[in-house]
Coordinates of C-alpha atoms and ligand atoms in Angstrom, one line a residue:
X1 CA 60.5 92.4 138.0
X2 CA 62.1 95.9 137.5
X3 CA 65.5 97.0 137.8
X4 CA 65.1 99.4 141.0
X5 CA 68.5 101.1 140.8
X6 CA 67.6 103.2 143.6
X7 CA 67.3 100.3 146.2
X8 CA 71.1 99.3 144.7
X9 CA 71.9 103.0 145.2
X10 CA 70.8 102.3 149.1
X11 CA 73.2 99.5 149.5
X12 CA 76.2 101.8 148.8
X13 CA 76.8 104.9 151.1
X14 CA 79.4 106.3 149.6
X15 CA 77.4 107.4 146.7
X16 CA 75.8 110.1 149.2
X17 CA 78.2 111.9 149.4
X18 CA 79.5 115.5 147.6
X19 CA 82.8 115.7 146.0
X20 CA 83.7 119.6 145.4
X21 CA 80.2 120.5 146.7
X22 CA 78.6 118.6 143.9
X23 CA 76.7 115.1 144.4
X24 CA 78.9 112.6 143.1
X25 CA 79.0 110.5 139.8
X26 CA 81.0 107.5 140.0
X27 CA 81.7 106.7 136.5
X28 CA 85.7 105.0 137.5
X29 CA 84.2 101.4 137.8
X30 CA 86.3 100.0 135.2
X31 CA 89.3 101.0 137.9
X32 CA 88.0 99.7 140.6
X33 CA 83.8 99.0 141.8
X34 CA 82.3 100.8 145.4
X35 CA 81.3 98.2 148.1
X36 CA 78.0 97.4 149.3
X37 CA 76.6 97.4 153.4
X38 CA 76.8 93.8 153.1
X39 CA 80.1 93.2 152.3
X40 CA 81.5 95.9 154.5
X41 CA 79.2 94.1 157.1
X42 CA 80.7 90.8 156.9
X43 CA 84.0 92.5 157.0
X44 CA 83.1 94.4 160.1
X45 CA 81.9 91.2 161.7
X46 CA 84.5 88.9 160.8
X47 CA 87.0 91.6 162.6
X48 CA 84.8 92.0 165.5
X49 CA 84.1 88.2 166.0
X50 CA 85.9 85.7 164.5
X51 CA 89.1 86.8 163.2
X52 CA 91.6 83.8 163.8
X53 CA 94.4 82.6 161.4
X54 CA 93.0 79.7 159.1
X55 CA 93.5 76.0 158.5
X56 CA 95.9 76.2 161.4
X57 CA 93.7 76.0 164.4
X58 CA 91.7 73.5 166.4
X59 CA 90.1 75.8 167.9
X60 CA 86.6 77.4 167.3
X61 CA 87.1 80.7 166.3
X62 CA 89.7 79.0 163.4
X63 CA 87.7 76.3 162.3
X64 CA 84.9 79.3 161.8
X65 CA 87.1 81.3 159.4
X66 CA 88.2 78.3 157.9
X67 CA 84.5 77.2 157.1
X68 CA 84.2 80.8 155.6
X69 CA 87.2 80.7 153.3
X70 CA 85.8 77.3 152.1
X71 CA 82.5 78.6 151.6
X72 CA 83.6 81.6 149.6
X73 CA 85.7 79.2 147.7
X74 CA 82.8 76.6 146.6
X75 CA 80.9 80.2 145.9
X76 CA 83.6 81.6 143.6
X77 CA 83.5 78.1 142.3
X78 CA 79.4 77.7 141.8
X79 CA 80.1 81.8 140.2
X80 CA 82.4 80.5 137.2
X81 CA 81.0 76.7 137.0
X82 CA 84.4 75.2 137.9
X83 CA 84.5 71.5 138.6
X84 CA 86.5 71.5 141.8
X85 CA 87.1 73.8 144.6
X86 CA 90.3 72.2 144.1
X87 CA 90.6 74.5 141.3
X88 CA 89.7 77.3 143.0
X89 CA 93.2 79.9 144.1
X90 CA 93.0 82.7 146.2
X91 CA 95.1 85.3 145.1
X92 CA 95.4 89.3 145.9
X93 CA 93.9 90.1 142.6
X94 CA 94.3 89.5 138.7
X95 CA 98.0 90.8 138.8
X96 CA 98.9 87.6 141.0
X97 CA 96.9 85.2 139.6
X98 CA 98.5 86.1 136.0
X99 CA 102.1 86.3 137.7
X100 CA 101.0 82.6 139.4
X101 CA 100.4 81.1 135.8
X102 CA 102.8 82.9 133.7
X103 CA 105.7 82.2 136.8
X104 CA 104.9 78.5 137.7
X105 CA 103.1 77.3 134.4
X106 CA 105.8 79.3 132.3
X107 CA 108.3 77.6 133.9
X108 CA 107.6 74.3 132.0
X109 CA 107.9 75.8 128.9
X110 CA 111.1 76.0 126.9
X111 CA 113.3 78.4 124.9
X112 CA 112.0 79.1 121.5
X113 CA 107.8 78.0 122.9
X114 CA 105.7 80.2 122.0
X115 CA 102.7 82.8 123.9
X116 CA 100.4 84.7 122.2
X117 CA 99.2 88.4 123.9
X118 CA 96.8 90.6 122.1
X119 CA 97.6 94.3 121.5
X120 CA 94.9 95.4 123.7
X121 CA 95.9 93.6 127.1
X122 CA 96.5 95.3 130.3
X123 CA 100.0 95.9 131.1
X124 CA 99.0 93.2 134.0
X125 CA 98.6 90.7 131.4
X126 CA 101.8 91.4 129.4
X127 CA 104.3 92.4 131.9
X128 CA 104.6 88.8 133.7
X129 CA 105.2 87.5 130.0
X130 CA 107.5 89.6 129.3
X131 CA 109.7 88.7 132.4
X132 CA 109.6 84.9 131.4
X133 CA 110.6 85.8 128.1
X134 CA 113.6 87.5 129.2
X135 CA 114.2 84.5 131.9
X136 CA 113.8 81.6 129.3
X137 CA 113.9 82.6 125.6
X138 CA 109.7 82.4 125.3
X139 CA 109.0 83.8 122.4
X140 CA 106.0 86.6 122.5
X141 CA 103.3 87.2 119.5
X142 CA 100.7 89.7 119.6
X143 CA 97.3 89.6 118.0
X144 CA 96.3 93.0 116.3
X145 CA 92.3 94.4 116.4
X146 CA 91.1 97.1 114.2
X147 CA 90.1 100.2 114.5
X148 CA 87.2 99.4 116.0
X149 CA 89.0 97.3 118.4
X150 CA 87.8 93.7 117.6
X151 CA 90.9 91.1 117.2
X152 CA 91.4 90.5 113.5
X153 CA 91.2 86.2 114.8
X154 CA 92.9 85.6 111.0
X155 CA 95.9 87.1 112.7
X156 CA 95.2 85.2 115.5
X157 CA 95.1 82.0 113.8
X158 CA 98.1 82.3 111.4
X159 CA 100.5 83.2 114.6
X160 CA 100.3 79.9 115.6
X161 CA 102.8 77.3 114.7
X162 CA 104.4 74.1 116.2
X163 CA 106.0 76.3 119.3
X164 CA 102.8 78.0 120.3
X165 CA 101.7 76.5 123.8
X166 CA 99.9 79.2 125.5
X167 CA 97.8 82.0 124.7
X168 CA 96.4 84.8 127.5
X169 CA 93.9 87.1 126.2
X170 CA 91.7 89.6 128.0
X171 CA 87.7 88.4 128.5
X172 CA 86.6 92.0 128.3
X173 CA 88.9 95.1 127.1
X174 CA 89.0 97.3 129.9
X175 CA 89.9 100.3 127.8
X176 CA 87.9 99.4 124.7
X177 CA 85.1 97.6 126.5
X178 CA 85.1 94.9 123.3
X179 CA 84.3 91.3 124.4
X180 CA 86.4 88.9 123.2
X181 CA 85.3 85.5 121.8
X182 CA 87.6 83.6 124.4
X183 CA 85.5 80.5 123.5
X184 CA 86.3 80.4 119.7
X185 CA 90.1 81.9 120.2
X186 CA 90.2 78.8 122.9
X187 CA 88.9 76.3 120.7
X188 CA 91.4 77.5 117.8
X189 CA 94.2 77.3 120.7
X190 CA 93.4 73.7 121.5
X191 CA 93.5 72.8 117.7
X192 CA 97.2 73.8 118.0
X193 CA 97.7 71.8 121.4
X194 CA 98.1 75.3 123.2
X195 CA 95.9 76.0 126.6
X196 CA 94.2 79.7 127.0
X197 CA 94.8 81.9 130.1
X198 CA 91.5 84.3 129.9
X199 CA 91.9 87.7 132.1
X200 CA 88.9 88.1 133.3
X201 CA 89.3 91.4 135.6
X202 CA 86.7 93.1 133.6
X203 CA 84.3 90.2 132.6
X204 CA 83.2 88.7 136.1
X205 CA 80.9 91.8 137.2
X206 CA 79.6 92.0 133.5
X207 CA 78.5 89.1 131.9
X208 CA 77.8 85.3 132.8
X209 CA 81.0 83.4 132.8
X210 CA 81.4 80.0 132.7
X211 CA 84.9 78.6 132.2
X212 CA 84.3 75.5 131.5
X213 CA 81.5 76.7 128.8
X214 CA 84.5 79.0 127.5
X215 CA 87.2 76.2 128.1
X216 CA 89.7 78.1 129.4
X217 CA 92.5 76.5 131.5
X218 CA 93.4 79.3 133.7
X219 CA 90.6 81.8 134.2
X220 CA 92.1 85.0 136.6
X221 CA 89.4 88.0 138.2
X222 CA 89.8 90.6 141.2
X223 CA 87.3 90.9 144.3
X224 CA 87.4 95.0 143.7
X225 CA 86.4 95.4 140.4
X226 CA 83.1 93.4 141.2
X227 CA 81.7 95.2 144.4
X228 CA 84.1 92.9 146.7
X229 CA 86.9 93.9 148.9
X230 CA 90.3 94.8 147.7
X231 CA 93.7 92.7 147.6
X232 CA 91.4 89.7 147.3
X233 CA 91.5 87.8 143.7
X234 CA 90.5 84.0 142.0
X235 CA 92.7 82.3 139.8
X236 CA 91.4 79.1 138.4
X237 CA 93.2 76.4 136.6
X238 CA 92.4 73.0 135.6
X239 CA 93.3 70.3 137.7
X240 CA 95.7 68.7 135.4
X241 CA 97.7 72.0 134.9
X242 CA 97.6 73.3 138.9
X243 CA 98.6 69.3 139.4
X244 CA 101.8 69.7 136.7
X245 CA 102.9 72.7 137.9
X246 CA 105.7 73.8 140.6
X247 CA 104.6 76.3 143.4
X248 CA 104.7 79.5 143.0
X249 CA 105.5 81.1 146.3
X250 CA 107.1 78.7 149.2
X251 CA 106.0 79.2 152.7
X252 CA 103.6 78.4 155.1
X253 CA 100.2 76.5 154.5
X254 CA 101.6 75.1 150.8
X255 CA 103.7 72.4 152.2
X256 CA 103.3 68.4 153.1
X257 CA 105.9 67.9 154.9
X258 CA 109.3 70.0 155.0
X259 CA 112.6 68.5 156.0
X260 CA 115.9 69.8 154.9
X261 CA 116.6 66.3 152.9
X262 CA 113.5 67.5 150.7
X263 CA 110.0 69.3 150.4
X264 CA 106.5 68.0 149.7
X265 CA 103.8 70.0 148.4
X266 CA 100.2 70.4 149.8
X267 CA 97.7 69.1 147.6
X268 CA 95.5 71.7 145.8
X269 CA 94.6 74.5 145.6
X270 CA 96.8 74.7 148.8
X271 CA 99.8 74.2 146.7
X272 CA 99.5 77.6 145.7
X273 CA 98.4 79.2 148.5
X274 CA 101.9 80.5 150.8
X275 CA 101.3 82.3 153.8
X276 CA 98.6 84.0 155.7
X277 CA 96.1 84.7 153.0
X278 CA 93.4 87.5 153.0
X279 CA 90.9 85.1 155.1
X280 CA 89.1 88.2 155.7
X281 CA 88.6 89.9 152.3
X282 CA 88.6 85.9 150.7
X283 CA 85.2 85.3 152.7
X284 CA 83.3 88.8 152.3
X285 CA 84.2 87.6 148.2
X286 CA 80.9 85.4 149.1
X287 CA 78.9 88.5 149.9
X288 CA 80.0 90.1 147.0
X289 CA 79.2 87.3 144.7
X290 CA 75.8 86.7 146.1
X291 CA 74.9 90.6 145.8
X292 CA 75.6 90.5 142.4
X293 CA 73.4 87.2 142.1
X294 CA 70.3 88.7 143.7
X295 CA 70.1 91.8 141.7
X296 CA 71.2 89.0 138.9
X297 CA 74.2 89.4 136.6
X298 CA 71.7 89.1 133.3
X299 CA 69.7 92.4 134.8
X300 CA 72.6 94.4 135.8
X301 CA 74.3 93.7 132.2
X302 CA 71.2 94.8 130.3
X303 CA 70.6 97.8 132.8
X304 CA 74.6 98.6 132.4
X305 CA 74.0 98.1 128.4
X306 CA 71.1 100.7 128.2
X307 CA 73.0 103.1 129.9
X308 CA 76.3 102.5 127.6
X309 CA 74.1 103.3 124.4
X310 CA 72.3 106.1 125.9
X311 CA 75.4 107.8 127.0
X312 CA 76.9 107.3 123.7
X313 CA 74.0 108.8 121.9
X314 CA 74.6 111.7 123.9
X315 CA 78.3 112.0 123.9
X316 CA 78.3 111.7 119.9
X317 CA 76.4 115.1 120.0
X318 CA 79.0 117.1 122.2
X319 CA 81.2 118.7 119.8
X320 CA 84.6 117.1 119.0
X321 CA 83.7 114.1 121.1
X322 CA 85.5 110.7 119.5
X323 CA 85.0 107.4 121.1
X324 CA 87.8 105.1 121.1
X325 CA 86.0 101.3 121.2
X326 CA 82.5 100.5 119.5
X327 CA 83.1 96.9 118.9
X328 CA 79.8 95.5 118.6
X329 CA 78.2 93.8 121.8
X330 CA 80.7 96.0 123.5
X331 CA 80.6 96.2 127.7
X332 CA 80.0 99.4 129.5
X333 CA 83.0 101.1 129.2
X334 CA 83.5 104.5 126.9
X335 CA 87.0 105.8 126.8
X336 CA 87.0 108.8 124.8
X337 CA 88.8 112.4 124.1
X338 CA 87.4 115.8 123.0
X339 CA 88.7 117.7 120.4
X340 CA 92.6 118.5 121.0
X341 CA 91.8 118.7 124.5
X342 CA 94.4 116.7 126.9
X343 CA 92.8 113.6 128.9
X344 CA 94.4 114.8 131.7
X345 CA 92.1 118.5 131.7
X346 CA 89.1 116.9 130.8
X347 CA 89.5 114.5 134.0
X348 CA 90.2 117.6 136.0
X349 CA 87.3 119.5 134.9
X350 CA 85.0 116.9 134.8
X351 CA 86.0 115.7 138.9
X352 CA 85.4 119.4 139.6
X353 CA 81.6 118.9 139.2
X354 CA 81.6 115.8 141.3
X355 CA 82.5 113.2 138.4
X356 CA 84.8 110.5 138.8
X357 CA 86.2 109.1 135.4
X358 CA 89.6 107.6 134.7
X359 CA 92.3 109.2 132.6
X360 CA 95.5 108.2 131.4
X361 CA 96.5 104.6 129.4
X362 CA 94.7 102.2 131.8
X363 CA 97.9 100.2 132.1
X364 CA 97.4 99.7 128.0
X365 CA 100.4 101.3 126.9
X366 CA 100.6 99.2 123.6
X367 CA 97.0 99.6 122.8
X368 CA 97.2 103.5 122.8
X369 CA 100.4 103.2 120.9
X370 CA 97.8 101.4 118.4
X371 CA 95.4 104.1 118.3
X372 CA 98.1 106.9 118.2
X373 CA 97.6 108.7 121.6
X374 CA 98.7 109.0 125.1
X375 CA 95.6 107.8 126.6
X376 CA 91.6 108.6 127.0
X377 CA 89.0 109.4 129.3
X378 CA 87.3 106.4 130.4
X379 CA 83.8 106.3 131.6
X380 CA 82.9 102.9 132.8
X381 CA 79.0 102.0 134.4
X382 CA 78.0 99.4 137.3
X383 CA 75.2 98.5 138.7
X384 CA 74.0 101.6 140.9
X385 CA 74.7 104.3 137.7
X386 CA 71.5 106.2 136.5
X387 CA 70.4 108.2 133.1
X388 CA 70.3 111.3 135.5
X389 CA 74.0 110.8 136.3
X390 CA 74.6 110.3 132.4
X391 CA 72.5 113.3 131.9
X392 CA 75.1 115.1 133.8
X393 CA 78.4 113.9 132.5
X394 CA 77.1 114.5 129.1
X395 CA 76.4 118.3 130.4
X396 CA 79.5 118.3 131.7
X397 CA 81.3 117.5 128.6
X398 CA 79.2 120.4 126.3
X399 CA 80.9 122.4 129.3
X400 CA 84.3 120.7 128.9
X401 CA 84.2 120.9 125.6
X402 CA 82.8 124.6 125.2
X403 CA 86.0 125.9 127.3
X404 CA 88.8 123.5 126.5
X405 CA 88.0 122.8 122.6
Ligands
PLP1 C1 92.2 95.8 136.6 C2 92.6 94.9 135.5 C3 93.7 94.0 135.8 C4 94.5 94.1 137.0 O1 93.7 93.8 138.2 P1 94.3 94.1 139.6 O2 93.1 94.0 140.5 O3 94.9 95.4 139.6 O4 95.3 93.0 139.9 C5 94.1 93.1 134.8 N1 93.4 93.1 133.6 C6 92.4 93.9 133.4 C7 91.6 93.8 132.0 C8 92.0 94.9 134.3 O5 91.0 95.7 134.0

């Protein structure tokens, strides 16, 4: 069967449209994915027919959005081959899931443990980190990569010693696009007695994942970056952990029983759970993940990988172009500068003839500081991108390039 990009181009209507009088080219996918009929349609629906608070209700239209929670939670389980659904958190996105883990999980570990970040993770995955360190004497080390961008995993081994008892590591670079052997840097972390938090923001809409497969013990991804809604996110953890671990939020819907002589705690996943969650965004995650599965995540990696190497074939030939990431088996994602051109212009320039990139240090401050610049342009590819589109960003960087260079 082949890849019919333009039926996948039909699904999204946004991609009709002109921005500054010119048909658009979404290349910002790395930032955040567009949104299919379907899952806007299960949105719509859900708003129009059964919106009602969940696991609070007897009646019907709360035991219908409970069932579509659930469902979308034994989907997002099925999606990562988890054991449990009880394993299974709903978050708003990566950011909390990480905060969850490095908040409630951090909180067992003492002063002078050790973590271990790379240099290229997303200030989403350092940040959280760096607050526990400064609340209880954790001790951070951070894996270097070379210039191509893949982890030097000699580093990686000789950081750990008798303290180390966590390591968190991006799945896929969203600046650099390199994929990162999570399995083997899990296995090494296990050696040691350490578990493996695994970002995988920029992995789930990319490539198969499978966390037991992996063995990661915490596994974090958003709903937006993988043709879902927004402020919708999974964290999952192994059972023993999420069991072991305080709560992370107090509130509503993550108790037992609460008395003022003493709490109890929900079981799992509920435990983590406080509050009203995103009931609406959680189950249209279901529509997202089964729009991925029909297309098939193995056909839209290999259509997303041919576009990645014929848009760098082109881009090599635009004058001053240098590419910033070509790890081998990389994932669709190009960040890149021109000459002495700022990243900043050549965004400007480029979103005047209807192209959406990224510019700026992706919330990788310490990875430009690597490289030695401020930040890139980032072109990043999904699912609905075409050659034609690349055929055009790469004539608008001769342009770029011709008048900024
Ligand atoms: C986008 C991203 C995050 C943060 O995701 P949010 O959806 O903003 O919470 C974390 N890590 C990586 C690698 C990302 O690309």
């Amino acid at each position: 069967m082949s890849y019919d990009v333009n039926a996948i181009r039909a699904d999204f209507p946004i991609l009709d449209r002109k921005v500054n009088g010119k048909p658009l080219v979404y290349f910002d996918n790395a930032a955040t994915s567009q949104t299919p009929r379907c899952v806007v349609d299960d949105i719509d629906d859900t708003y129009y027919h059964t919106k009602a608070n969940v696991h609070r209700g007897v009646h019907t239209l709360s035991q219908e959005a409970t069932a579509a929670m659930e469902e979308s939670r034994e989907c997002a389980r099925r999606f990562i081959n988890a054991a449990s659904t009880d394993e299974i958190i709903f978050t708003r996105g990566t950011t909390e899931a990480l905060n969850l883990v490095a908040s409630s999980y951090g909180s067992l570990l003492s002063p002078g443990d050790e973590i271990i970040l790379t240099v290229m993770e997303h200030h989403s995955n350092i940040v959280p980190w760096q607050l526990l360190a400064s609340r209880s004497g954790v001790v951070i080390k951070v894996v270097p990569c070379d210039d191509r961008g893949v982890l030097d995993l000699d580093a990686y081994r000789s950081l750990f010693t008798g303290r180390t008892r966590l390591v968190s590591v991006a799945h896929v670079s969203n600046v650099l696009g390199t994929v990162n052997p999570v399995a083997e840097m899990a296995r090494i972390a296990h050696e040691h007695g350490a578990v493996i938090c695994v970002d995988g923001a920029q992995a789930v809409s990319h490539l198969k994942v499978d966390v037991r497969g992996i063995g990661a013990d915490f596994y974090a991804f958003s709903s937006h970056k993988m043709y879902g809604p927004t402020a919708t996110g999974i964290l999952y953890g192994r059972r023993e952990l999420l069991e072991a671990m305080p709560p992370y939020q107090g509130g509503g819907e993550m108790i037992g029983h609460v008395s003022f002589g003493g709490t109890t705690w929900a079981d799992l996943p509920y435990k983590f759970e406080a509050g009203t969650p995103d009931f609406v965004g959680a189950a249209a995650l279901k529509e997202a993940i089964e729009y991925m599965e029909r297309i098939g995540i193995d056909a839209i990696a290999a259509h997303e990988h041919e576009l990645l190497e014929y848009a760098t074939e082109g881009m090599l030939t635009v004058p001053g172009l240098r590419i910033y990431g070509t790890a081998p088996g990389k994932a669709a994602v190009i960040s890149f500068l021109i000459g002495t051109a700022h990243h900043y212009d050549t965004g400007i320039l480029l979103d005047q003839l209807g192209i959406a990139v990224r510019t700026g240090h992706h919330c990788a401050q310490p990875l430009m500081e690597r490289f030695g610049i401020e930040g890139t342009v980032r072109a990043s590819f999904a699912a609905y991108n075409t050659r034609e589109e690349v055929d055009s960003f790469i004539a608008a960087l001769r342009r770029v390039a011709a008048m900024l260079v």
